[in-house]
Every structure is written in C-alpha cells, then in structure tokens.
XYZ file of C-alpha atoms in Angstrom:
597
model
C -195.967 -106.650 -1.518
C -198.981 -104.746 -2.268
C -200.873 -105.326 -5.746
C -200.258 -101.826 -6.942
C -196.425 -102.436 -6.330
C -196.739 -105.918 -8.229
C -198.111 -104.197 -10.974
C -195.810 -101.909 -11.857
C -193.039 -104.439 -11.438
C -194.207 -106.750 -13.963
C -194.921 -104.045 -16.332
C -191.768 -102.459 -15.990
C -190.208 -105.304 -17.949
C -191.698 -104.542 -21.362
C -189.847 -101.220 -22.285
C -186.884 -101.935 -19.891
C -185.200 -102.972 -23.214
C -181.021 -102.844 -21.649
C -177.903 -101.933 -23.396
C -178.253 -99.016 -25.785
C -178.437 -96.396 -23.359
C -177.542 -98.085 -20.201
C -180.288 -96.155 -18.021
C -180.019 -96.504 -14.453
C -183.949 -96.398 -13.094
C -183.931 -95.338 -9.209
C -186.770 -93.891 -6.759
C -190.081 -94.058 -6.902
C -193.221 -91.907 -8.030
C -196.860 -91.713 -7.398
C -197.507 -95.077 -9.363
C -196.698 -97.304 -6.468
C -193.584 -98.984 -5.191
C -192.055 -99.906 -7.888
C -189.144 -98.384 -9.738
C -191.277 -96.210 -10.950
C -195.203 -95.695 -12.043
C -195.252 -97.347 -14.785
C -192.604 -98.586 -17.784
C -188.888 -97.844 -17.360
C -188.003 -97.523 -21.242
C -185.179 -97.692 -23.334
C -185.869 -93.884 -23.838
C -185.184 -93.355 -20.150
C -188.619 -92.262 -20.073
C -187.804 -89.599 -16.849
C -183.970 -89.603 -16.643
C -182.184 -89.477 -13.033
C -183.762 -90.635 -9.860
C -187.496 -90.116 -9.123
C -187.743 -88.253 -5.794
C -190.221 -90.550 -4.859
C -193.727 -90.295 -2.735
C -193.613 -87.993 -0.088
C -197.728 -87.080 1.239
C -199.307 -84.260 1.869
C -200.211 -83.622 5.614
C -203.462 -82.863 4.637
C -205.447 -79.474 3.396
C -205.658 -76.613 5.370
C -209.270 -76.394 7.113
C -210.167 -72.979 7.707
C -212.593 -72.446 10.961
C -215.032 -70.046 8.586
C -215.912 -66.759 8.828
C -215.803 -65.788 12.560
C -219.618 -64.750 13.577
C -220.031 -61.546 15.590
C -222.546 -61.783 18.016
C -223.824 -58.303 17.457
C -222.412 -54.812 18.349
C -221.077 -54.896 22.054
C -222.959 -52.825 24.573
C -218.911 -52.735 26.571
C -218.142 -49.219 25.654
C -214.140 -49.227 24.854
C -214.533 -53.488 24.088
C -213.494 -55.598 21.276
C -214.882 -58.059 19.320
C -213.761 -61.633 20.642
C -212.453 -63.113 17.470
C -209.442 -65.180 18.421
C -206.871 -65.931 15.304
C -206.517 -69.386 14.514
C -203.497 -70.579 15.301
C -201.089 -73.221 12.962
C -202.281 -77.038 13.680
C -199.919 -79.636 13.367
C -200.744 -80.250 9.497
C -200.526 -76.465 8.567
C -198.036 -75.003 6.149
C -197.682 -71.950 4.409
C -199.551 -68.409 4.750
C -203.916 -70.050 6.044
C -206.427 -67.660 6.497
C -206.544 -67.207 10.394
C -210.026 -66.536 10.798
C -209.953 -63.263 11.726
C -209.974 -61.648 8.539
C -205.678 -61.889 8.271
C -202.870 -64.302 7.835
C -200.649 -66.987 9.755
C -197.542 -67.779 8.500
C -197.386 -71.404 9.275
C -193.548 -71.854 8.140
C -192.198 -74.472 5.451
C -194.352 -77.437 4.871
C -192.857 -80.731 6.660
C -192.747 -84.460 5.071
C -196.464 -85.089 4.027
C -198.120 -81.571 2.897
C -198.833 -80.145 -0.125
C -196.590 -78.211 -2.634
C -196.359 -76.888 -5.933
C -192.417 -75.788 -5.789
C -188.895 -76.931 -3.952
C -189.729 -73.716 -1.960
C -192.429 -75.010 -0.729
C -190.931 -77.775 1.982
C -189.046 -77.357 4.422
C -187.039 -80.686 2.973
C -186.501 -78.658 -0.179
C -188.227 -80.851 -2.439
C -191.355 -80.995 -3.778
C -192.752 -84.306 -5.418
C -195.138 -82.049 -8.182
C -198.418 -83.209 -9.440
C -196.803 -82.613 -13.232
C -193.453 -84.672 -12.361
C -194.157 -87.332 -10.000
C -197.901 -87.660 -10.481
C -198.786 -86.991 -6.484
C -202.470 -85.050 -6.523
C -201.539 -81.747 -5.544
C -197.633 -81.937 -5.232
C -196.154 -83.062 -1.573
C -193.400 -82.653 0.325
C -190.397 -85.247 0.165
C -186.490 -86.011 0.725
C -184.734 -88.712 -0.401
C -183.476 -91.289 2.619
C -181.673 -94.478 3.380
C -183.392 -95.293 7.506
C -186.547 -94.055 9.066
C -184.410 -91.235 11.160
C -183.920 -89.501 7.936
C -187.406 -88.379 8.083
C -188.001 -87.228 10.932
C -191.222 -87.331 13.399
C -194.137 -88.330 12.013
C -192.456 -90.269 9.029
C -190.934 -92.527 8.201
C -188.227 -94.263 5.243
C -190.298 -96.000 2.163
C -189.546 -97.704 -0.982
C -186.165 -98.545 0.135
C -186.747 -101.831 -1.464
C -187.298 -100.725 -4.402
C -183.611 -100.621 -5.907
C -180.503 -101.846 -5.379
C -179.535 -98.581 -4.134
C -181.616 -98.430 -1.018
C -182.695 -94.874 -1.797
C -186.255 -94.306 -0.265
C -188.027 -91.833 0.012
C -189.671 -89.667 3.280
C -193.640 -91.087 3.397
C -196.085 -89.647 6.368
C -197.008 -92.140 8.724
C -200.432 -93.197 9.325
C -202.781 -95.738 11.692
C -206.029 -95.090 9.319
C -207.052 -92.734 6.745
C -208.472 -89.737 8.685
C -204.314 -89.500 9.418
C -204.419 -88.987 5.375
C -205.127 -86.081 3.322
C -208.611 -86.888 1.791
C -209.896 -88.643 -0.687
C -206.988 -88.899 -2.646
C -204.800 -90.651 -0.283
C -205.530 -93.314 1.988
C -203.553 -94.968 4.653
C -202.038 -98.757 3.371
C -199.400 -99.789 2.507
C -198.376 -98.817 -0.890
C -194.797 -99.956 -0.677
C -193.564 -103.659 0.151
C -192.471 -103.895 3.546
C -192.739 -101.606 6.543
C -195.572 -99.844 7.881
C -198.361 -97.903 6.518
C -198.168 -94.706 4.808
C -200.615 -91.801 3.435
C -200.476 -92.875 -0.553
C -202.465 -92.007 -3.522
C -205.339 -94.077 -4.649
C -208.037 -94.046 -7.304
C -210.560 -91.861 -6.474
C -211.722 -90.931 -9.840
C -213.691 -92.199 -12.714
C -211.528 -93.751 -15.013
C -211.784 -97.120 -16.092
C -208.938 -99.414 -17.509
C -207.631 -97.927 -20.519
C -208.778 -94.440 -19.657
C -206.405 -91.396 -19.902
C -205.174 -90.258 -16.490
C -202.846 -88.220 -15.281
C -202.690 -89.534 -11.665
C -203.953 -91.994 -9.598
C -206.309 -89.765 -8.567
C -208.097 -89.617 -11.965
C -208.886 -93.133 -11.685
C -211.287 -95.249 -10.245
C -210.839 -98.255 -7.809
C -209.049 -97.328 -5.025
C -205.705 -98.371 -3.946
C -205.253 -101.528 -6.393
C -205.728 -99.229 -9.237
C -202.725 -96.871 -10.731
C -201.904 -94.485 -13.526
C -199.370 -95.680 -16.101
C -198.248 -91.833 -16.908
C -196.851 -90.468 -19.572
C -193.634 -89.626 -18.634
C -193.665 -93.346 -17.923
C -194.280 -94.213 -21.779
C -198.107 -93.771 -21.995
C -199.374 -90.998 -24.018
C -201.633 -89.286 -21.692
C -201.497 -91.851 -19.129
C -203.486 -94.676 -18.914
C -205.701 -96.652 -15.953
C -205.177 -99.827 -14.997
C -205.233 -101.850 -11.460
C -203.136 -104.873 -10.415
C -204.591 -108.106 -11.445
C -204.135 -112.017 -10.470
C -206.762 -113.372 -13.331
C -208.984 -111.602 -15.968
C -212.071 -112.009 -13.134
C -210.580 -108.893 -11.805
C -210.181 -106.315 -14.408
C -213.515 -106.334 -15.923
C -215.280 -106.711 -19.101
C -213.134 -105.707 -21.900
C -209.838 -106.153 -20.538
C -207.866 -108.858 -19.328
C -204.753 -109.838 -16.359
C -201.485 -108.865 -18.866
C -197.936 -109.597 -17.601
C -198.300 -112.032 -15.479
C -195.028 -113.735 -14.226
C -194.587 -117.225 -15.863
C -193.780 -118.881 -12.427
C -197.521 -117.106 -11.486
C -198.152 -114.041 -9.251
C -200.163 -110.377 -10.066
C -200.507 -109.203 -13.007
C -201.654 -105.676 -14.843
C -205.346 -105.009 -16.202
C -204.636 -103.671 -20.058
C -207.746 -103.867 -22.141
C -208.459 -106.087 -24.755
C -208.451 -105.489 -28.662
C -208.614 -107.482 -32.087
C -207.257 -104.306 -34.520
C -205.456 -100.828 -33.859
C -209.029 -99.539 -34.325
C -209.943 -100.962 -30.836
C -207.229 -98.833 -28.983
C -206.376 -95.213 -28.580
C -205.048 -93.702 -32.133
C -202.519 -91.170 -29.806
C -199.481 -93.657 -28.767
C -201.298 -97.466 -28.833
C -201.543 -100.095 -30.887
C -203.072 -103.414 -30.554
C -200.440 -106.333 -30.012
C -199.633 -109.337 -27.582
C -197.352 -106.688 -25.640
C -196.734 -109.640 -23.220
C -195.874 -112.411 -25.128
C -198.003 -114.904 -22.872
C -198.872 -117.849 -24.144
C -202.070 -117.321 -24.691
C -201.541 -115.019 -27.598
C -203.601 -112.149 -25.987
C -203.759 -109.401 -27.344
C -203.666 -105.714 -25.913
C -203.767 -101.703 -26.446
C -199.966 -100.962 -25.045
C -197.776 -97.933 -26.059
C -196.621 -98.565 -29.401
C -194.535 -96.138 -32.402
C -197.745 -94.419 -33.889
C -195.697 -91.634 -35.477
C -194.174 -91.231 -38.141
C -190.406 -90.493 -37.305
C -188.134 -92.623 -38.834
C -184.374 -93.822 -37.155
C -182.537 -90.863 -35.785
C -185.356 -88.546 -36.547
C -186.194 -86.389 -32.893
C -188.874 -87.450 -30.259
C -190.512 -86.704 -26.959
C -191.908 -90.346 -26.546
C -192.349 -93.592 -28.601
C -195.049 -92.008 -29.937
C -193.336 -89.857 -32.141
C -191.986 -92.367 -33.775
C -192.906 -95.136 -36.385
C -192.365 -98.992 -36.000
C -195.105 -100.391 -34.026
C -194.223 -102.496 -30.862
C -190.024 -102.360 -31.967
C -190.093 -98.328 -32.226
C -187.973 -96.694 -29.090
C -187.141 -93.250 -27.961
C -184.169 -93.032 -26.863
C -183.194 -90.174 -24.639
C -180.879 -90.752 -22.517
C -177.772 -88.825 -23.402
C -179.578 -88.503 -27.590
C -180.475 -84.032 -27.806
C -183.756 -83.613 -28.488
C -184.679 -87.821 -28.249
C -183.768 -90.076 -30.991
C -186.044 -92.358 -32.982
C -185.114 -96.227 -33.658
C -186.546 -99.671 -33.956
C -184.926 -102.479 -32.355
C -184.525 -106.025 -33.797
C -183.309 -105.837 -36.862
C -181.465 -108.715 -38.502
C -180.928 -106.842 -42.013
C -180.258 -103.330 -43.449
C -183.252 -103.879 -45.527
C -185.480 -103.351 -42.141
C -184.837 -100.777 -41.687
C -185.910 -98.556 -44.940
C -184.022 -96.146 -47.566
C -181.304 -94.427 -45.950
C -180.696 -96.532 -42.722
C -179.249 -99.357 -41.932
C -178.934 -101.755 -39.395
C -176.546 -101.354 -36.442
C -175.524 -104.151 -33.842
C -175.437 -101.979 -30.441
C -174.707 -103.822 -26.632
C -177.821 -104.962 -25.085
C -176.912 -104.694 -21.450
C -176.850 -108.950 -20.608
C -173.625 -109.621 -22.951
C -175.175 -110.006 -25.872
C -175.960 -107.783 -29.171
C -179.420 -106.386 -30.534
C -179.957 -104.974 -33.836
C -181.181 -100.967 -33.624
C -181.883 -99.202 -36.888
C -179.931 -96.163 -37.344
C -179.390 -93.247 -40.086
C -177.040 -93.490 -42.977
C -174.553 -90.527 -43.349
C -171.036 -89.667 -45.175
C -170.295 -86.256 -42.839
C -171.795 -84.634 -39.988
C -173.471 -82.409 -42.057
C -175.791 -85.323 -42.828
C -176.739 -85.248 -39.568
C -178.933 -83.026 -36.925
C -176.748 -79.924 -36.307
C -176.621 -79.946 -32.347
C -175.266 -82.780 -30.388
C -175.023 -85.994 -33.287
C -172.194 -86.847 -35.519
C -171.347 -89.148 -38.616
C -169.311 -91.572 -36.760
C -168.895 -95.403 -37.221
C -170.632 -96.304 -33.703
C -170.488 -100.274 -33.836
C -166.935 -100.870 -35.845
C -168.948 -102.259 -38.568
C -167.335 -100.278 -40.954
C -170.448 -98.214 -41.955
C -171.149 -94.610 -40.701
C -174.299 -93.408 -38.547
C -175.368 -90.928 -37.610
C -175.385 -90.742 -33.400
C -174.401 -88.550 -30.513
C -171.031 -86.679 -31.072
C -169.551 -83.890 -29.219
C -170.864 -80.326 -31.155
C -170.248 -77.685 -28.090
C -167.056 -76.415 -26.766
C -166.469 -78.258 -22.964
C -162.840 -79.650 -23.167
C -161.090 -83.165 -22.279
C -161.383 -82.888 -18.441
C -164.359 -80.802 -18.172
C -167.737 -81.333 -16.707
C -170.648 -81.911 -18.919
C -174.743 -82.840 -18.895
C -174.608 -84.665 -21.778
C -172.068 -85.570 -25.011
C -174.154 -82.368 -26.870
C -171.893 -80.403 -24.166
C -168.455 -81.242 -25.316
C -166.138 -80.948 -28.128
C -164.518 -83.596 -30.189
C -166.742 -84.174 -32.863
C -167.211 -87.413 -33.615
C -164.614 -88.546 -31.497
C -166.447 -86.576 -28.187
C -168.103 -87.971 -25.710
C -169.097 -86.855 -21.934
C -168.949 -89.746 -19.272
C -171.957 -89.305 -17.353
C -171.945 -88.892 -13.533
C -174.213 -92.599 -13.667
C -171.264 -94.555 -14.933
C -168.812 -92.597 -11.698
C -168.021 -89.112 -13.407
C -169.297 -86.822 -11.047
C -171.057 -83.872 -12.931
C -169.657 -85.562 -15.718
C -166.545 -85.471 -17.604
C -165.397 -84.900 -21.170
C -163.617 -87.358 -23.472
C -162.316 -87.879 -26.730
C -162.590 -91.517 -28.213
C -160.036 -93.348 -30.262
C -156.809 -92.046 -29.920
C -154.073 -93.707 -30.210
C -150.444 -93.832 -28.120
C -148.645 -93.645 -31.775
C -150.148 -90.031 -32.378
C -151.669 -90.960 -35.411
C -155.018 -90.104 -33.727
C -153.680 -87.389 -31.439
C -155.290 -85.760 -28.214
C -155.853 -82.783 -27.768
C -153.042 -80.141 -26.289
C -152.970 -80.484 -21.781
C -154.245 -84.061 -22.311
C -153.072 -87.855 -23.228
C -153.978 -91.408 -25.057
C -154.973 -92.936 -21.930
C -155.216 -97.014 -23.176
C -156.323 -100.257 -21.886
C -159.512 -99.461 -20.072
C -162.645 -102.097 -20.779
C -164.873 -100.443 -23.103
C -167.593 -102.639 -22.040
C -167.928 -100.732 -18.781
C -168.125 -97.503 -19.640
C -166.332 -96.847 -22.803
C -167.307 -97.911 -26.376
C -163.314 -97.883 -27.845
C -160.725 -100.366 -27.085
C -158.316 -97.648 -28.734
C -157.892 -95.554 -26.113
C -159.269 -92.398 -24.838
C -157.795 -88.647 -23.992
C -158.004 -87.791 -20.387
C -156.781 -84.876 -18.894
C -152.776 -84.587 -17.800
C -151.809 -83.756 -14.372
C -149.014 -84.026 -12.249
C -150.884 -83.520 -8.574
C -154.144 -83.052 -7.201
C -154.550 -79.566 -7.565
C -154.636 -79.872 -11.429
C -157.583 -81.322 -11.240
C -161.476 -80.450 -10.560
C -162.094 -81.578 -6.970
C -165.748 -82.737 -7.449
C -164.561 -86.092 -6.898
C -161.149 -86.747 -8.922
C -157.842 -86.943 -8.240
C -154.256 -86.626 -9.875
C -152.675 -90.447 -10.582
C -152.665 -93.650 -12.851
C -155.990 -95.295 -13.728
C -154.245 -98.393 -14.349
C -154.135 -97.828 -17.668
C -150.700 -98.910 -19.576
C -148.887 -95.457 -19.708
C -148.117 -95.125 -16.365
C -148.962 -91.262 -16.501
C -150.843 -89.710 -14.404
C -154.993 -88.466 -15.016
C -157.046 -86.761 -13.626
C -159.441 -89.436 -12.587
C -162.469 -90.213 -10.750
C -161.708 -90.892 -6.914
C -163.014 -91.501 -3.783
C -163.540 -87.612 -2.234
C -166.832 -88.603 -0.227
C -167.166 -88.750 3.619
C -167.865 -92.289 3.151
C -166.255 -94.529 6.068
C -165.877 -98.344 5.600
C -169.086 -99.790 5.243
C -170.486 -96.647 4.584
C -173.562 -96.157 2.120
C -172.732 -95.200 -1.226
C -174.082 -94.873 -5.147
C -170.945 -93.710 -6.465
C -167.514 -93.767 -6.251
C -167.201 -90.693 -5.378
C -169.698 -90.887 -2.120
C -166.758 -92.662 -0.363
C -163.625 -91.466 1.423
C -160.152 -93.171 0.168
C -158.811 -91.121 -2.945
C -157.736 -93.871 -5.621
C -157.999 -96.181 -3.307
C -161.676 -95.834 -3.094
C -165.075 -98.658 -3.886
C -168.381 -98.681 -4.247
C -169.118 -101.832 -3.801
C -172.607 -102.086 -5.446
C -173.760 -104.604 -7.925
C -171.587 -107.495 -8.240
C -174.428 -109.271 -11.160
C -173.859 -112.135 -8.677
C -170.287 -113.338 -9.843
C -168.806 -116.076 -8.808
C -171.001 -116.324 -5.710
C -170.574 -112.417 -4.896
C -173.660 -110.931 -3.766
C -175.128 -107.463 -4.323
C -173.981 -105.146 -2.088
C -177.871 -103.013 -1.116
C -177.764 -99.491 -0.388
C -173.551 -99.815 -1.797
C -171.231 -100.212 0.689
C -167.553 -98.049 0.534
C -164.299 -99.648 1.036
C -160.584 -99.224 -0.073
C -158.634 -101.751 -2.014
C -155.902 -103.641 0.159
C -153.112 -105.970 0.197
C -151.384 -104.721 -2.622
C -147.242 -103.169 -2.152
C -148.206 -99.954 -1.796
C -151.613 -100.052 -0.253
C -152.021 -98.568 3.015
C -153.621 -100.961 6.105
C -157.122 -101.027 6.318
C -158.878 -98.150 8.632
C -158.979 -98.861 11.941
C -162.305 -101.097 13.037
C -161.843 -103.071 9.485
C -159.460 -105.607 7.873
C -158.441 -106.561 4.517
C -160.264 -109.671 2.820
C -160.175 -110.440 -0.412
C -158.676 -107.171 -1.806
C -160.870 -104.910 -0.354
C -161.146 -103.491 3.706
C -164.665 -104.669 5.382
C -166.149 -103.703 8.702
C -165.372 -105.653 11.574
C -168.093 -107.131 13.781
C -168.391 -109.779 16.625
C -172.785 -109.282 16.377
C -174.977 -108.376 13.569
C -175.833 -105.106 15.979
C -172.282 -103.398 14.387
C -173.126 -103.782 10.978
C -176.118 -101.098 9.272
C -179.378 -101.738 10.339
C -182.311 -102.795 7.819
C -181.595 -106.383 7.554
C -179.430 -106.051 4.297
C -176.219 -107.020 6.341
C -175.236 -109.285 9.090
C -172.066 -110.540 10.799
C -170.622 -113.524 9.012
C -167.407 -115.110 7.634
C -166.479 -113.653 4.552
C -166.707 -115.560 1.548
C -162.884 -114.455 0.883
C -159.151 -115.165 2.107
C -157.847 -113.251 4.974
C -157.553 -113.370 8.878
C -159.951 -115.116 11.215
C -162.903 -113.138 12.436
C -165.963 -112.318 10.763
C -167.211 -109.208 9.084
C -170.204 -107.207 7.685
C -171.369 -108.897 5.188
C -174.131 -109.135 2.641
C -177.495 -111.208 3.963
C-alpha cells in the first residue's frame, strides 16, 4: 500500500457516517487509491462511481517554428519543411510544424482531456470532477486486457466491486506527463502507473484543488471539495507527527497502528479556516488532539438546503445529506432528545447501516405545505408517530416507472423511487404503505405487494404498490421481468431480474448484470454471515434445488441453493487471485468449485 492510499483510507472513516442514506462509494479519483480522494460522507459527497485515474500520455511537444535556410537558388524548388507527424503520445488536432494541422485521432488511456469527446475510451476523468491536472483519459475495468497496450487495470482493490480503472503504464517518470505526474505506484498492488503528485506550493492545511497545487510530492494529496473540504485542503500521509511538520500533527491513525493523515493543529475555531472548519478532536484519539477538519459553519438548520456541510450549522454533528434529498438536506446527527435539536425540529431515530439506530434532527411539519415545494413531504419517516418533513414523491413518474431520484415520482408522501444502487435498474417508482385490505389503496394498473424486508431496501413493513403484469412484455425490459417476488399474494410484478449477459461465475454489481430471469444472483457482499465470504468483483449465479428450478448451466452444479462454476484447478476460475478451486463450504455433490479465496 502506498502512503497516499493509506491516507485516504483512514480518513475516509470520519464522514462515512452509514445508514441514513445508504451511499454506495465505488472508484477512485485523483486523491489516491482509496475509495475516493478524500472523505466519503453521509452527504454522498460525489454520488455514483468515480471514474477513477486514468493519465495523460503526456503534452504535445511541438518541434518549433521550422527555420528556412534562406531563399533557394533551385528555380521551380520547395522549401524542405517536412510536417511532423503524430508520436505515440499525440492526440487531438498539434501544430505540425509546417505552419498547419495533424489530426492525431481520439486520445488513448493516459492523455489529456477536457470532455468525454475527447478519448477514444469515451471518458474523460476532468480536472473539475476527478481532480486529475488537466483532465485524462479513462474507462472503467475489471483485468489489465480491458485497457489495452500500454495500460494497464488499477485500483481494483479498492472496493468490493473490483471496478478499476484504465492507468498508463510506466518504468520511470520521463514515461509520465511532467511534473505533475510521476511514475509509482499510487494504488496498492500491481505495477507502476503515471499518477498525480504534489508539485505545488501548498502546505498542510492549504486550499487546493488538486494534487498538483500542493507541495511534497507523491506522499502528499488534496482532500477536495467535492470530497467534503471547502476548497480543498493539503495534507500528506503520515506515520508520527515528525512527518507533517510544525503546526500540524499525524491524525487518524489506526488504533492497532499504521499511516496516518497530516491535519494541522489548533486550540480555537480562530486557528482554522472560517469557510467549512472548525477546530475539534475530529479523530477521537486518545490523545485528545485537536484539529481544523470540515465542520457545519453555516447557518442552515435541519431540512434547510445545502451544497456541503458547510452550509449547514452544528459543528462536527452537522451532515449534508444528498443522496436521493433535492437540492441537499441539512441535519445533525446524535441526538438523544427533541430539545437538540431547536424550535421546530425534533429528533428522529433513522437506521444507521450496522443494525443499530442514530438520532438525526429533522423538521417539524403538519402538511406538505410545511415543507420545501419540490421533492419533500410531511410524512411520519421513523413510525414514531410524529411528522417530518423528508423526501416524498412531488413529480408525475408512475408505480412501475423509471426514476433519478424520489423528487421524480408521484405518490406524495407515500412515493418513493428505488434507486438502481439497491437493484432497480434506472430506477423504479413505488408507493409505500398500502395495504392488501384497500384501506390504503394502490394506485389503478398496480397492487399491495406485502412481505418484503424493509430493512433491505424498503422502509414499510406494510406493503408496497408494484406494477401488475401478467407476462414479460408488460413490463420495461431494462432488467425486469413479469412474476412473483415472493411476496404473499402470489400475483405477479413486474420485478427486477436477471436480463444481463452474465454466465455463472460471471462478474457482476447488480442483479441485473447477470443472465437467469428470476432466477438470477449477484452474489456480492455476504457482511461475512455465518462464515460466507464476500464475493469480489460479484459473482452471477441462479438459485437451484428448489421444485421448479431448472438444473444448473452446463459447466456448474448446484450447492447450497445457488449454481457455482465447476473447476478441477484454480486456472478455470477468474484470474486476479480473488478465487480459487476449493470445496464449497455448502451441501451438494462431490467435486470442488470456484470459490472465494
């Protein structure tokens, strides 16, 4: 592991407050190989998955102005400029020397970009949105053959997932577009790649927007904004105070030891920046250090909008949350009492992701008209008896229908959009709370579908209305099909399902990446069960055994309930080390299969 990639991993665990919104971090950005540059916050801080480094092949040198020797005494000759032609890291339209143009064609894995347009991978890793000096070229991948020549798969390790991303290889750092990229290793395992590092002035604690505006070279990094710091701050990887420098001090370390972050050091709020930081033991070490970290400056109060923490009031408990929250949505965190949380709030008792409850202040109301107009209604969130104000369906998508975000769909309070995270693929609309009586009806082409575990995916026990159908063609085909969730009606939904290309064993991140209709899996994160490992990089299969399931595909057989890849060597299962031939930990026939290292 480098110490840039230890740095933002023990950082990451400050804002990565779980439960309220559920956000699923992936990928990487210019901060290092971590999830992500800096904090992952309960605000989602950038929603979706990070495209992740991809390096710029390096500028475009022009020769110069081509010298003429002097007027030619050849009567009927030419000058004897000769255009330059592309080199291997050209891109785009370069000046060819001769007073025109070469058109150099899309820019590969490695060069620089300011636009998707730009690549020839169609996707460009911008200076404003991932932090990479000058924008560079990118695709996601799962191997090194993704990539291509002359690149290779990085970051892989990084999530659960396995989702890398495309990184230009190097063997020193005249491979590397200078200075603001050197060749090391900037991720934790594999070879070297052209990353970012400090090249510029700014000390710990300085603003920054990328690495580049920082000083120290590759052990230094740029918390950015988007990230939870207000205008970014500097800071370098750390395994004592020796080595961040007078004024500052080695923050987050792990308790069992390992690297830390350098934050700088402060006795007041005076001693830290007034825009987004206040001065706290952020940490919690035991040494009762204090230091500037991003803190609720503002002066929003619960519910109020927000484009970052800062926005809002509360100190070191104030969050943004974003995810799936129009327009951001001010809270603090906490609370034990209604009295915490000021005139007009109270306190709410939301999931916090581990099985447990957290207190999170949130706005009184008696109607939605109590409430911001576009995407929030007055709705009783917790079953505490007492209304809030929080996200509620205020636009017009129906049961069934895809959606961005609950501000898409209809229902009121009772709307809400399952997001394509939790399996929904472009999302789909819902109406909470119904009941099979009809004394909370659904709405007309849909039905009280009942039973599901609201802890998954789904705040109400009651029930919720899914769209009717009676075959496949009723519903969208973006990864659902016609039949019965399991639910305790016995009538058919349209329902997520397995539409993918995704063979047994297959990667996947959703269901809906895998082939097998209903019968689909993603086998992904198992939170270590009962002795169940995490599946890395997800791995597709088909439930099995049951009366009506179909035999496993050919080349697999059923353990355990589910079909998994036969094998005789580790050589037939995916390569990367994640998975090797072995005995299942489950019932079935003798042989072994691909399992889980």
């Amino acid at each position: 592991m480098t110490k840039r990639a230890a740095c933002v991993a023990v950082v990451a665990a400050l804002f990565a407050l779980p439960g309220c919104d559920g956000e699923r971090p992936s990928g990487t950005d210019a901060g290092g190989g971590g999830t992500d540059s800096g904090v992952t916050l309960m605000d989602g801080g950038g929603g979706g998955f990070d495209a992740g480094p991809t390096f710029d092949a390096g500028p475009t040198f022009d020769a110069g102005p081509t010298f003429d020797a002097g007027p030619t005494l050849d009567a009927g000759g030419s000058d004897a400029c000769t255009p330059i032609a592309c080199g291997a890291l050209d891109c785009g339209t370069i000046d060819d020397g001769c007073g025109s143009t070469v058109d150099c064609g899309a820019c590969a894995i490695g060069a620089p970009c300011a636009d998707d347009v730009d690549c020839a991978s169609g996707l460009c890793a911008t200076e404003a949105g991932s932090g990479f000096f000058g924008g560079h070229c990118t695709m996601d991948c799962y191997v090194d053959a993704d990539c291509g020549m002359g690149a290779h798969c990085a970051f892989t390790q990084s999530s659960l997932a396995r989702i890398g991303s495309c990184m230009r290889d190097c063997g020193s750092d005249a491979d590397c577009r200078g200075p603001e990229y050197t060749c090391h290793q900037a991720d934790m395992f594999g070879p070297r790649e052209c990353a970012p590092v400090g090249t510029g002035t700014g000390v710990v604690g300085d603003p920054c927007t990328t690495n580049a505006d920082c000083a120290g070279g590759e052990d230094y990094i740029c918390f950015r904004e988007g990230r939870g710091f207000r205008g970014g701050t500097c800071s370098r990887s750390c395994l004592g105070d020796g080595d961040c420098g007078a004024g500052n001090h080695c923050a987050f370390v792990p308790p069992t030891g390992g690297e830390g972050a350098c934050l700088p050091n402060c006795a007041s709020d005076g001693d830290c920046r007034a825009d987004g930081y206040a001065c706290q033991d952020a940490d919690g070490d035991a040494g009762g250090v204090n230091e500037c970290f991003p803190a609720g400056t503002g002066t929003g109060g619960p519910g109020d909008p927000c484009a970052g923490v800062w926005d809002c009031a509360g100190g070191l408990d104030a969050r943004c949350l974003s995810l799936d929250l129009e327009g951001g949505y001010c809270t603090t965190v906490g609370c034990t009492t209604d009295g915490e949380c000021g005139t007009g709030n109270h306190c709410s008792s939301f999931g916090d992701g581990a099985g447990g409850t957290i207190g999170v202040c949130t706005p009184d109301c008696a109607t939605d008209a109590d409430c911001r107009s576009t995407g929030y209604a007055c709705r009783d969130v917790d079953d505490d008896a007492v209304l809030e104000c929080y996200r509620g369906g205020t636009g017009t998508a129906m049961v069934g229908e895809a959606c961005a975000s609950t501000a898409d769909c209809g229902g009121g309070a009772r709307g809400l959009c399952a997001l394509e995270q939790n399996g929904f693929q472009d999302g789909y609309c819902v109406q909470l709370e119904c009941t099979t009586d009809g004394s909370v009806a659904c709405p007309t082409g849909t039905h009280c579908s009942v039973g599901l575990d609201s802890t998954t995916m789904l705040p109400n026990p009651t029930g919720i209305c899914v769209s009717d159908c009676t075959t496949d063609s009723d519903c969208r085909m973006d990864g659902y099909r016609c039949y019965d969730n399991n639910d305790v009606d016995g009538v058919t939904e349209c329902w997520p399902a397995g539409t993918g290309m995704g063979a047994i064993g297959d990667r996947c991140l959703e269901l809906f990446d895998c082939a097998g209709d209903e019968r689909a899996i993603c086998l992904l994160d198992l939170d270590n069960s009962g002795g169940v490992p995490d599946f890395p990089g997800g791995y597709c299969t088909n439930a099995c055994g049951g009366a009506t399931d179909p035999a496993c595909p050919a080349g697999s057989t059923c353990r355990g309930g589910v079909c998994l890849v036969d094998c005789t060597t580790g050589t037939m299962c995916r390569s990367g080390g994640d998975y090797t031939c072995t005995m299942a930990p489950f019932s079935g026939p003798a042989g072994n299969s691909c399992w889980p290292s």
